XYZ file of C-alpha atoms in Angstrom:
436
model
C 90.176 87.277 134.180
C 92.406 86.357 131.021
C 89.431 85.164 128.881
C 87.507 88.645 129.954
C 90.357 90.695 128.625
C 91.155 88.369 125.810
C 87.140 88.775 124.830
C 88.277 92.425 124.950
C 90.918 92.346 122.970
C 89.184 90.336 120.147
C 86.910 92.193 120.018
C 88.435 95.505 119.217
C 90.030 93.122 115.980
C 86.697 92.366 115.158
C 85.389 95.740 115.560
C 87.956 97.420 113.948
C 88.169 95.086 111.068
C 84.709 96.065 110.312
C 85.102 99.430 110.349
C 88.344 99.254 108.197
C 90.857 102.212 107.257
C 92.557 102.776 110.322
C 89.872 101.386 112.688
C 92.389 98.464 113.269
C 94.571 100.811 115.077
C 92.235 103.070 116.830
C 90.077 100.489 118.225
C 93.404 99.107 119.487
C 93.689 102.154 121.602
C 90.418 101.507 122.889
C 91.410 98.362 123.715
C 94.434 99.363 125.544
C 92.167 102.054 127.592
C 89.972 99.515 128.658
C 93.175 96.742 129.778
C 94.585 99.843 131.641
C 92.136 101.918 133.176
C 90.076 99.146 133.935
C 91.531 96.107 134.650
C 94.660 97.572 135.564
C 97.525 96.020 132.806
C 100.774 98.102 132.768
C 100.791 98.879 128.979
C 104.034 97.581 126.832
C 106.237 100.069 124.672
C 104.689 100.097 121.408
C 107.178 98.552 118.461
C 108.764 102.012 117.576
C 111.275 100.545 115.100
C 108.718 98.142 113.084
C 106.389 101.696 113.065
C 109.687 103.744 111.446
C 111.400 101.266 109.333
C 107.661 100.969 107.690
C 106.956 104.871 107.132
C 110.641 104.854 105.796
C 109.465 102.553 102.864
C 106.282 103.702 102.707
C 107.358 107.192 102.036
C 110.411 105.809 99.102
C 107.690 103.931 97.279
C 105.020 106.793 97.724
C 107.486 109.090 96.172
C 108.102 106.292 93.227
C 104.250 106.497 92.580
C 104.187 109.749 92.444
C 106.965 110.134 89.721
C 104.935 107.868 87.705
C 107.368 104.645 88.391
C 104.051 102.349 89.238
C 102.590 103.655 86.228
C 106.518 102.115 84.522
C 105.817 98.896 86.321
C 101.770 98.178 85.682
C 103.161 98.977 81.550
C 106.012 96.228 81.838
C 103.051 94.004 83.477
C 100.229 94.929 80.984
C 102.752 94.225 77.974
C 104.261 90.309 79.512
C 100.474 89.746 79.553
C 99.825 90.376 76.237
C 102.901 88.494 74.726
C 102.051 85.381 76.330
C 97.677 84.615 75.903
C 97.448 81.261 75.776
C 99.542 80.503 79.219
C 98.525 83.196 81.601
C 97.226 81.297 83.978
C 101.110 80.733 85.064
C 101.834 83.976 84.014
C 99.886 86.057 85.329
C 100.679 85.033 88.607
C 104.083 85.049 87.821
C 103.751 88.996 86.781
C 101.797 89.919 90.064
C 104.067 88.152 92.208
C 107.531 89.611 90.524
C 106.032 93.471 90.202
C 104.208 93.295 94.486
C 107.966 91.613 95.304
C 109.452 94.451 93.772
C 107.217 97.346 94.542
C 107.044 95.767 98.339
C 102.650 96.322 97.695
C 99.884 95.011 96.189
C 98.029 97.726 94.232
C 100.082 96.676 90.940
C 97.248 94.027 91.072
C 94.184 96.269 90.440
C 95.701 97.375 87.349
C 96.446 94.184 85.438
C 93.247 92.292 86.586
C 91.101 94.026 83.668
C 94.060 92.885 80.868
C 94.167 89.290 82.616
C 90.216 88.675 82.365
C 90.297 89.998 78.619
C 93.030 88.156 77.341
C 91.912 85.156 78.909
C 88.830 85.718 77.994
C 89.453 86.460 74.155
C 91.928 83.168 74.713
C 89.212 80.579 75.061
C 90.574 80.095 78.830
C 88.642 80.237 82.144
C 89.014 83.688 83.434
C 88.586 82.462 86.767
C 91.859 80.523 86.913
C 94.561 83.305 86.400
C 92.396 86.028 87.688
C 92.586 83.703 91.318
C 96.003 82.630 91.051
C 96.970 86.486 90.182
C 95.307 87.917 92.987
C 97.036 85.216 95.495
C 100.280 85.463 94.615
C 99.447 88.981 94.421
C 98.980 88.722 98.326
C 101.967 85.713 98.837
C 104.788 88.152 97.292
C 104.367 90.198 100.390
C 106.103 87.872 102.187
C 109.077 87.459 99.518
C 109.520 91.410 99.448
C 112.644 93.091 101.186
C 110.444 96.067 101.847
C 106.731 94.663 102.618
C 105.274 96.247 106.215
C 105.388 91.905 106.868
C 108.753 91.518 106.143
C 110.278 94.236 107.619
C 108.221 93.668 111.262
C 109.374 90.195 110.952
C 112.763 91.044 110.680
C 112.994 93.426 113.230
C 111.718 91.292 115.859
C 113.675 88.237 114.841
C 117.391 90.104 114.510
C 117.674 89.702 118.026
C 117.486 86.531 117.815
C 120.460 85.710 115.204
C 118.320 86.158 111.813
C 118.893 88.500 108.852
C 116.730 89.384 106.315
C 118.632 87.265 104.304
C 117.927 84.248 106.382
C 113.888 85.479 106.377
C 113.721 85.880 102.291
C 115.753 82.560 101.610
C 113.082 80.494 102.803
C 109.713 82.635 101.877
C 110.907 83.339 98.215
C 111.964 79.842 97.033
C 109.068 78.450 98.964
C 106.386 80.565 97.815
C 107.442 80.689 93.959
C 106.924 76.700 94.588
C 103.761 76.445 96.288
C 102.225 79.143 93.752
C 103.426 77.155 90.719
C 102.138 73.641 91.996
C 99.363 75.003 92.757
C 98.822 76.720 89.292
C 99.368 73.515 87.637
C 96.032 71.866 89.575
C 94.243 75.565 89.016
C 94.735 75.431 85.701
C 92.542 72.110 85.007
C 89.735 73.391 87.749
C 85.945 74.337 86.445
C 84.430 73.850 82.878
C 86.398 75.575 80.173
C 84.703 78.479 79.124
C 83.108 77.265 75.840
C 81.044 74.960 77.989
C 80.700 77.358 81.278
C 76.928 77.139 81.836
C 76.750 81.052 82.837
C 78.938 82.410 80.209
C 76.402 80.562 78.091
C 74.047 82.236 78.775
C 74.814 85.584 79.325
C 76.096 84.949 75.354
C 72.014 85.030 74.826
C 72.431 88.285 75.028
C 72.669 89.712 72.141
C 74.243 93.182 73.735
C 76.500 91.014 75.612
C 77.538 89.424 72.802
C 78.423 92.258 70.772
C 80.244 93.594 74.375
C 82.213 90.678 73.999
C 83.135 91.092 70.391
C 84.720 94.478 71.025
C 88.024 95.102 72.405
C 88.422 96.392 75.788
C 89.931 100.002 76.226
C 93.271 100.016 78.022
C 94.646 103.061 78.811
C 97.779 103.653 77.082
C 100.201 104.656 80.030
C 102.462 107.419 79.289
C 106.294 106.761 80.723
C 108.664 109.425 81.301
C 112.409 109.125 82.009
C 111.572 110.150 85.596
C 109.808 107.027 86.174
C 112.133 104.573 85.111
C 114.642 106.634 87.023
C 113.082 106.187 90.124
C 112.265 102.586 90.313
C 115.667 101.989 89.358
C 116.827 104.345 92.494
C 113.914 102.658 94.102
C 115.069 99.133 93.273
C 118.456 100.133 93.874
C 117.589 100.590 97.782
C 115.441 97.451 97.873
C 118.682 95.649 96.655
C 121.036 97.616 99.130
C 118.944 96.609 102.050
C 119.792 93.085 101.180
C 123.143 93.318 100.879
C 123.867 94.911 103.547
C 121.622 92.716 106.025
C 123.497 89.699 103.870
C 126.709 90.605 105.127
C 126.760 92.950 108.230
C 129.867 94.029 107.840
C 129.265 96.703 104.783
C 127.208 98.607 107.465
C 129.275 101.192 109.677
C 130.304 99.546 113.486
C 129.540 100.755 116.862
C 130.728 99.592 120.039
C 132.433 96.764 118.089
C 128.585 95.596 116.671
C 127.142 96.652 113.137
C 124.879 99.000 112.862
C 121.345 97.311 113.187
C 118.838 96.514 110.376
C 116.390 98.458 111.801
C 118.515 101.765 111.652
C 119.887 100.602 108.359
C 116.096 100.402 106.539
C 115.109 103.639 107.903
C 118.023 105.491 106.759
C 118.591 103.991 103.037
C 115.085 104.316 102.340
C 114.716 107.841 103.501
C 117.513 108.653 101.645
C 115.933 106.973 98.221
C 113.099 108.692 98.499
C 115.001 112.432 98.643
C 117.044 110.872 95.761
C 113.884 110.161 93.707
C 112.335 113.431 94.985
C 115.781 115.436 93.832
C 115.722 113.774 90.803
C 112.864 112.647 89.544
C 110.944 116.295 90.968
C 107.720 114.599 91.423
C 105.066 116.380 92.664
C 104.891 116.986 96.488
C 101.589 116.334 97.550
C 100.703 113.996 94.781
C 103.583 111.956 97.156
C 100.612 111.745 99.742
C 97.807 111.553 97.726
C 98.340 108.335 96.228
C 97.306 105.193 96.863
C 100.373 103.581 98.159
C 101.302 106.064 101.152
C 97.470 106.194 102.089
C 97.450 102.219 102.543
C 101.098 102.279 104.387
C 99.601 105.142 106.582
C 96.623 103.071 107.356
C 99.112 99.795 108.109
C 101.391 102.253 110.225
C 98.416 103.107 112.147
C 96.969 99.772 112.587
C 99.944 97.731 113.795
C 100.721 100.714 116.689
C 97.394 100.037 117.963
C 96.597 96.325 117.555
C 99.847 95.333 117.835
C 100.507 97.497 121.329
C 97.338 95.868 122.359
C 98.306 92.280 121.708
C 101.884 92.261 123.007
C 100.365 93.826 126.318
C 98.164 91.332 126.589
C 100.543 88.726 126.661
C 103.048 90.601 128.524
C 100.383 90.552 131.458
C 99.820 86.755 131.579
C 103.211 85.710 129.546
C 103.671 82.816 132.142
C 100.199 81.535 132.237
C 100.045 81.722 128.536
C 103.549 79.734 128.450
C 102.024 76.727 130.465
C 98.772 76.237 127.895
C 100.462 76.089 124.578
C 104.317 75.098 125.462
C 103.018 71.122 125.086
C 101.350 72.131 121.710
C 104.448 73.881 120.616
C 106.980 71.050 121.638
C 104.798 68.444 119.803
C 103.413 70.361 117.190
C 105.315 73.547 116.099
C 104.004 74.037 112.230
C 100.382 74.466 114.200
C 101.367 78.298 115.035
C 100.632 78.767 111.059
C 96.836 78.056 112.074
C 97.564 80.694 114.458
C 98.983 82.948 111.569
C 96.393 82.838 109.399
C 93.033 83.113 111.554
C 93.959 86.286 112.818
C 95.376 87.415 109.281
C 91.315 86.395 108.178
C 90.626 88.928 111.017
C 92.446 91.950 110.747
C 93.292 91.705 107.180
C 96.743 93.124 107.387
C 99.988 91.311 107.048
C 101.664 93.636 109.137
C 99.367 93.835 112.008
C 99.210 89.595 112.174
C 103.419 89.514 111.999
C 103.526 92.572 114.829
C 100.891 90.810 117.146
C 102.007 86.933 116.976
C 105.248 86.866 115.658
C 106.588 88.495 119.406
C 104.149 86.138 121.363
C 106.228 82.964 118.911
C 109.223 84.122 119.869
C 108.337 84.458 123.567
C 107.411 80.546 123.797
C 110.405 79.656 122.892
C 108.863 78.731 118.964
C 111.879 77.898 116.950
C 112.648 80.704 113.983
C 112.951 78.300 111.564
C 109.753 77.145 112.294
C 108.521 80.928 112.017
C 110.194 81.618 108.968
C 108.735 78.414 107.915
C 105.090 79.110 108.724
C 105.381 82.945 107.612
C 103.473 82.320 104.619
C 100.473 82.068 106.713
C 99.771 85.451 107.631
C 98.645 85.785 104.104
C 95.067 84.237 104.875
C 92.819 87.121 104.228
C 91.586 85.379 100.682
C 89.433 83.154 103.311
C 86.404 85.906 103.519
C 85.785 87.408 99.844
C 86.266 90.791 100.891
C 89.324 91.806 99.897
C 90.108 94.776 97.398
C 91.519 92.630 94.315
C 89.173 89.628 94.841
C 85.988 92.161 94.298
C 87.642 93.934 91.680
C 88.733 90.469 89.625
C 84.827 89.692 90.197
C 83.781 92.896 88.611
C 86.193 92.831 85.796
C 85.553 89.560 84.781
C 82.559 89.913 81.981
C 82.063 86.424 81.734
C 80.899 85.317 85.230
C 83.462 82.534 86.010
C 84.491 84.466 88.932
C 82.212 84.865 91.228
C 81.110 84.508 95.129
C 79.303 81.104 95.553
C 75.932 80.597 97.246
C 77.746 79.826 100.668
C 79.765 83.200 100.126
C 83.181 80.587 101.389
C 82.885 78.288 98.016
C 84.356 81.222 95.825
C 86.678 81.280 93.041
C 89.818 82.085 95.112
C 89.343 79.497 97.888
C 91.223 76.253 96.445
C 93.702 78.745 95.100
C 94.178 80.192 98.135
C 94.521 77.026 100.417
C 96.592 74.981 97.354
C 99.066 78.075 97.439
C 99.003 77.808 101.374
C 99.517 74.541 101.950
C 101.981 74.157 99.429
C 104.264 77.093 100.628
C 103.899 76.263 104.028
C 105.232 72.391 103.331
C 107.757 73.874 101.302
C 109.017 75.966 103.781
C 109.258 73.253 106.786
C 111.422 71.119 103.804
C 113.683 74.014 103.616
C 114.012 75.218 107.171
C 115.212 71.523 107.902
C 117.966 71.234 104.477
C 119.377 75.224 105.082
């Protein structure tokens, strides 16, 4: 009966992976109705504080977009690029990685990609190799961010357990910076440079191309008003007083003789930056929801109450059974829950959904945190299957054809980044779990 309903519950990942948006969720709930009505599984609660603590960030950053303090951030970005042409495959990376760890998402990416393929580009250098080491570390940052969906589900479900935030970002930031700099060193020597790159070649034939080529590339010239540096310094300001305060528990108010919990604390410091920014700053209201970042933090909210719910009651309902079949694997081989990580991150493409579904079923076999902290990294494997937003948008930016899907749609540009950066963080982190 456990491989029927586990067929069942893969598939609604599958299904709603496919249909994308907030199919994830909503095909969880058909998943759910299927576990309860028809094979009669008593349903879990779903993870109420992961679900609050993430539409409490979600709704500060939304409210920092909307006063224009992405538009502040992508300018800082756009500007390191330019100063420094001739080694951006280290830092463009570098940029992605610091502005997503800051902003706590990803979209800062689709707005440098078109300055990193030009200036490497007009640089002699490979676009390929910092367009795929930007868009990784665009994607490993998550993991490094106080305020990431990732993060913030991790933390929740390992507090009970003894471990801060603190604890969580001292191994995934030093081990992640690590892995995406060794990994940029062997990037930067991989495929022809682009003098000799048989496609750029002979697209150069063209003699429209070529005069495309000789003319600069339009970049918007980004507007910044006091009001957006205002609010991602409020905005940074929270990010930072999150970490203090889960640093050392006793700046938050007691109760009962305990400290207030992280979970509470998140929710209620980052509501209360985002009325500061909206008092403030006086962005407008419904450009607050229209933008990008609070429709992809609605669409995570959605997606890890319904996958998530449907995964933890799965393994709820056979927790013992489940215990017995991997317990040996886990005893001898711990790191091999980071396989475990990342296939269902190539899945459901979500961070958030792949900490909320497997990082409770770890902690219910008795997985060591360290070893999860260690092997965190991993849910960051949705680079595997080119479809990703930034991968297809560093292919379509990139003029000169060095990044591209291969013939076998798996031997693309941002493969060996992806698994160097992976394999590196992941080693790093076991070193560090076992030193700290």
């Amino acid at each position: 009966m456990f491989l029927v309903e586990l067929l069942v519950v893969l598939s609604c990942i599958l299904i709603g992976a496919r249909i994308g948006g907030i199919g994830l969720g909503v095909m969880g709930g058909v998943g759910l109705a299927i576990l309860s009505f028809g094979f009669g599984m008593q349903p879990t609660h779903p993870p109420i504080d992961v679900l609050l603590m993430i539409m409490a960030v979600v709704a500060a950053a939304a409210t920092m977009q909307a006063a224009g303090g992405l538009d502040f951030l992508i300018k800082i970005a756009t500007n390191i690029l330019r100063k420094n042409p001739r080694h951006i495959t280290f830092v463009a990376p570098l940029v992605t990685y610091a502005f997503t760890m800051m902003a706590g998402t990803g979209h800062v990416a689709y707005s440098v990609l078109p300055v990193i393929a030009e200036v490497s580009r007009k640089s002699g250098i490979r676009p390929a190799r910092p367009l795929g080491m930007a868009v990784i570390a665009s994607q490993f940052a998550i993991v490094a961010s106080p305020i990431a969906a990732a993060v913030v589900a991790c933390v929740a479900f390992l507090e009970p357990q003894g471990i801060t935030l603190t604890d969580v970002l001292s191994v995934t930031i030093p081990s992640t910076f690590i892995g995406l700099a060794l990994a940029c060193v062997i990037v930067n020597k991989l495929g022809k440079e682009l003098k000799d790159d048989p496609e750029y070649q002979r697209r150069l034939q063209d003699p429209d191309f070529r005069r495309e080529m000789e003319a600069d590339l339009a970049v918007e010239d980004i507007d910044v008003t006091p009001a957006a540096k205002k609010s991602v310094g409020l905005f940074l300001f929270g990010a930072l007083a999150v970490v203090v305060m889960g640093a050392f528990p006793t700046l938050r108010p007691a109760f009962d003789g305990e400290p207030m919990g992280m979970a509470h604390t998140i929710e209620i410091v980052m509501l209360s930056v985002g009325a500061l920014i909206i008092l403030t700053c006086k962005p407008d209201g419904n450009a607050i929801s229209q933008g990008s970042v609070f429709h992809a933090g609605m669409r995570a909210i959605v997606a890890i109450f319904g996958i998530a719910w449907l995964g933890d009651t799965l393994v709820a309902g056979h927790l013992d059974m489940v215990k017995d079949a991997v317990s040996g694997l886990v005893e001898v081989a711990p790191w091999t829950f980071a396989f475990a990580l990342f296939a269902l991150s190539v899945m459901v493409n979500s961070q958030g959904a792949t900490t909320a579904v497997l990082v409770p079923v770890a902690i219910s076999l008795g997985l060591p945190t360290s070893m999860i902290i260690a092997t965190f990294v991993a849910v960051n494997g949705y680079f595997f299957v080119p479809n990703y937003g930034p991968i297809i948008a560093s292919i379509d930016f990139d003029r000169t054809g060095t990044t591209r899907i291969g013939k076998y749609i798996f031997n693309h540009s941002f493969m060996l980044p992806g698994l160097l950066s992976m394999g590196f963080s992941i080693a790093c982190g076991l070193l560090i779990t076992q030193v700290l």
